[in-house]
């Protein structure tokens, strides 16, 4: 149980375009989802916390107008990278927590974004 | 906010020997400390976690210890095997909140 999927797994886009990444919890309802970014050989950096039905909470330094997060249902959260630039190229990973006050986060397989 | 430091950044041990990775955290309110293993290009996999109401937890070859007073926690892998080679991340956080990751340790097992 506790499977999280992400789509797409890999995307290449031109500079200036927008890219949407989907994160789904397949066999459970996720009240909270998290979005991380990971550059090569670096740690996972939390970008934002997404609660179903409410606005996402962004970490300091993360532009909320550039990284749009929507958590429309208990099984789906989306991250849209708007007007992507080469420096946005990274590995984006989501995670989902099973329920409120539960600690364990289950991670999606990640999406590798390359902006040309 | 929470800050998690992890050492060492790289670790090479002989197959069969033990490996120890150490982390410290800054926020005394943190009560949840998971450890993740990540292979190249793949998602982090939870390997063990510990909550603040216990000082030690063991699962086969893997053990984690927690010293809340000193804000230290450590991962111990015994009888290391080639498949243990990966990047390991510690993290700290609290229930119903976020977790912050350490910088990672690249563990290599020498045959």
XYZ file of C-alpha atoms in Angstrom:
227
model
C 0.000 0.000 0.000
C 0.836 3.723 0.112
C 1.823 4.093 -3.529
C 2.472 7.525 -4.979
C 2.783 8.131 -8.709
C 4.061 11.080 -10.683
C 3.536 12.062 -14.284
C 5.419 12.668 -16.437
C 8.604 10.922 -15.395
C 10.680 13.034 -17.729
C 9.971 16.227 -19.654
C 12.022 18.432 -21.921
C 10.681 21.857 -22.777
C 11.755 25.129 -24.321
C 12.590 28.146 -22.216
C 9.519 30.266 -21.513
C 6.982 27.461 -21.614
C 5.022 26.075 -18.675
C 5.139 22.505 -17.449
C 2.609 20.693 -15.266
C 3.584 17.768 -13.053
C 0.977 15.542 -11.444
C 1.312 13.694 -8.158
C -1.258 11.045 -7.275
C -1.791 8.854 -4.259
C -3.051 5.598 -5.742
C -4.380 3.623 -2.817
C -4.914 6.133 -0.051
C -6.207 9.604 0.601
C -3.478 12.144 1.148
C -4.506 15.101 3.227
C -1.071 16.635 2.740
C 1.354 16.494 -0.154
C 4.825 17.952 -0.323
C 6.848 19.119 -3.300
C 10.636 18.856 -3.291
C 13.329 19.823 -5.731
C 16.622 17.965 -5.961
C 19.632 19.165 -7.941
C 22.317 16.646 -8.939
C 24.219 15.238 -5.975
C 22.295 17.423 -3.560
C 19.657 16.922 -0.940
C 15.903 17.225 -1.249
C 14.842 20.816 -0.763
C 11.250 21.337 0.332
C 9.468 23.779 -1.950
C 5.946 23.788 -0.550
C 3.384 21.970 1.525
C 0.037 21.359 -0.090
C -3.160 20.677 1.844
C -6.300 19.548 0.080
C -8.706 22.386 -0.481
C -6.452 25.152 0.746
C -3.598 27.277 -0.517
C -0.131 25.817 -0.481
C 2.452 26.970 2.030
C 5.690 27.867 0.289
C 9.164 27.708 1.789
C 11.236 30.830 2.009
C 12.801 31.723 -1.299
C 10.364 29.736 -3.436
C 8.345 31.942 -5.798
C 4.694 31.016 -5.488
C 3.813 32.776 -8.741
C 6.367 30.693 -10.587
C 5.634 27.345 -8.968
C 1.864 26.999 -8.919
C 0.504 24.242 -6.720
C -3.043 22.945 -6.792
C -4.331 20.238 -4.446
C -7.833 19.820 -5.766
C -8.605 16.412 -4.318
C -7.377 13.994 -1.683
C -5.519 11.999 -4.328
C -4.097 14.623 -6.677
C -1.737 17.553 -6.403
C -0.199 19.372 -9.339
C 2.883 21.545 -9.664
C 3.081 23.924 -12.606
C 6.421 25.483 -13.413
C 5.502 28.673 -15.244
C 7.776 30.364 -17.765
C 10.448 27.759 -17.200
C 14.109 28.668 -17.595
C 17.225 26.480 -17.781
C 17.941 27.085 -14.101
C 14.627 25.390 -13.287
C 16.007 22.140 -14.675
C 15.951 19.702 -11.791
C 14.450 16.536 -10.346
C 11.036 17.325 -8.837
C 9.672 14.841 -6.326
C 6.375 14.836 -4.509
C 5.469 13.007 -1.345
C 2.173 12.291 0.338
C 1.232 11.802 3.939
C -1.463 9.272 4.648
C -3.533 11.306 7.051
C -3.412 14.195 9.438
C -1.032 13.699 12.364
C 0.620 10.803 10.598
C 4.351 11.144 10.215
C 5.258 8.915 7.320
C 5.731 10.430 3.901
C 5.674 8.264 0.790
C 7.533 9.571 -2.201
C 6.652 9.585 -5.862
C 9.200 8.426 -8.447
C 10.121 11.972 -9.411
C 10.002 14.024 -12.594
C 13.168 15.076 -14.348
C 12.651 18.477 -15.943
C 15.087 19.750 -18.560
C 14.563 23.274 -19.872
C 16.437 24.071 -23.057
C 13.082 26.822 11.420
C 14.543 23.380 11.525
C 18.116 22.808 10.369
C 19.529 19.327 9.936
C 23.232 18.606 9.570
C 24.518 15.253 8.383
C 27.993 13.690 8.474
C 29.937 12.330 6.761
C 29.119 13.362 3.209
C 30.837 10.255 1.852
C 31.596 6.961 3.529
C 33.397 3.914 2.213
C 33.438 0.694 4.212
C 34.572 -2.850 3.591
C 31.819 -5.337 2.908
C 30.795 -6.923 6.182
C 31.869 -3.976 8.300
C 29.521 -1.495 9.953
C 28.597 1.977 8.757
C 27.481 4.863 10.956
C 25.925 8.111 9.788
C 25.241 10.930 12.210
C 22.820 13.838 12.180
C 22.035 16.775 14.403
C 18.931 18.936 14.398
C 18.151 22.353 15.763
C 14.429 22.459 16.550
C 13.652 20.967 19.945
C 10.013 20.587 18.859
C 10.942 17.951 16.282
C 9.642 14.537 17.266
C 9.941 12.435 14.128
C 13.224 11.296 12.585
C 13.087 9.185 9.409
C 15.960 7.828 7.375
C 15.724 7.430 3.621
C 17.821 5.506 1.113
C 18.018 6.856 -2.421
C 19.552 5.077 -5.381
C 20.612 7.051 -8.421
C 17.665 8.554 -10.268
C 15.098 6.928 -8.004
C 12.745 7.998 -5.277
C 13.810 8.073 -1.608
C 12.773 4.925 0.219
C 12.006 4.997 3.927
C 14.242 2.459 5.647
C 13.606 3.196 9.303
C 12.205 5.931 11.473
C 12.147 6.805 15.137
C 9.916 8.965 17.234
C 10.957 11.035 20.182
C 9.411 8.750 22.781
C 12.066 6.072 22.189
C 15.848 6.169 22.211
C 16.631 3.268 19.914
C 14.980 1.172 17.239
C 16.285 -1.803 15.319
C 15.186 -3.590 12.178
C 17.452 -6.486 11.196
C 20.800 -4.948 10.147
C 19.636 -1.371 10.574
C 19.354 0.536 13.830
C 18.731 4.132 14.723
C 19.527 5.893 17.993
C 18.176 9.202 19.238
C 19.558 11.521 21.897
C 16.965 14.242 22.388
C 19.010 16.097 24.943
C 21.918 16.501 22.576
C 19.662 16.665 19.478
C 21.635 13.888 17.824
C 20.433 10.842 15.948
C 22.390 8.194 14.122
C 21.935 5.382 11.630
C 23.871 2.149 12.104
C 24.134 -0.474 9.381
C 25.829 -3.731 10.383
C 27.218 -6.495 8.172
C 27.151 -4.208 5.156
C 26.444 -5.669 1.736
C 27.036 -4.317 -1.796
C 23.331 -3.517 -2.150
C 23.637 -1.096 0.753
C 25.556 1.272 -1.540
C 23.371 4.360 -2.031
C 22.821 7.865 -0.727
C 21.286 8.018 2.730
C 19.343 11.007 4.043
C 18.310 11.742 7.581
C 15.395 14.065 8.246
C 13.726 15.717 11.192
C 10.283 17.142 11.702
C 7.036 16.807 13.587
C 3.636 15.232 13.213
C 1.239 17.133 10.984
C 4.125 19.272 9.762
C 7.022 19.137 7.374
C 10.319 17.290 7.586
C 13.665 18.794 6.688
C 16.342 16.664 5.098
C 20.022 16.469 5.866
C 22.564 16.925 3.104
C 23.008 13.205 2.468
C 25.744 10.590 2.825
C 27.024 8.653 -0.147
C 27.789 5.175 1.159
C 30.029 2.871 -0.845
C 30.600 -0.760 0.095
C 33.969 -2.123 -1.013
C 33.955 -5.800 -1.995
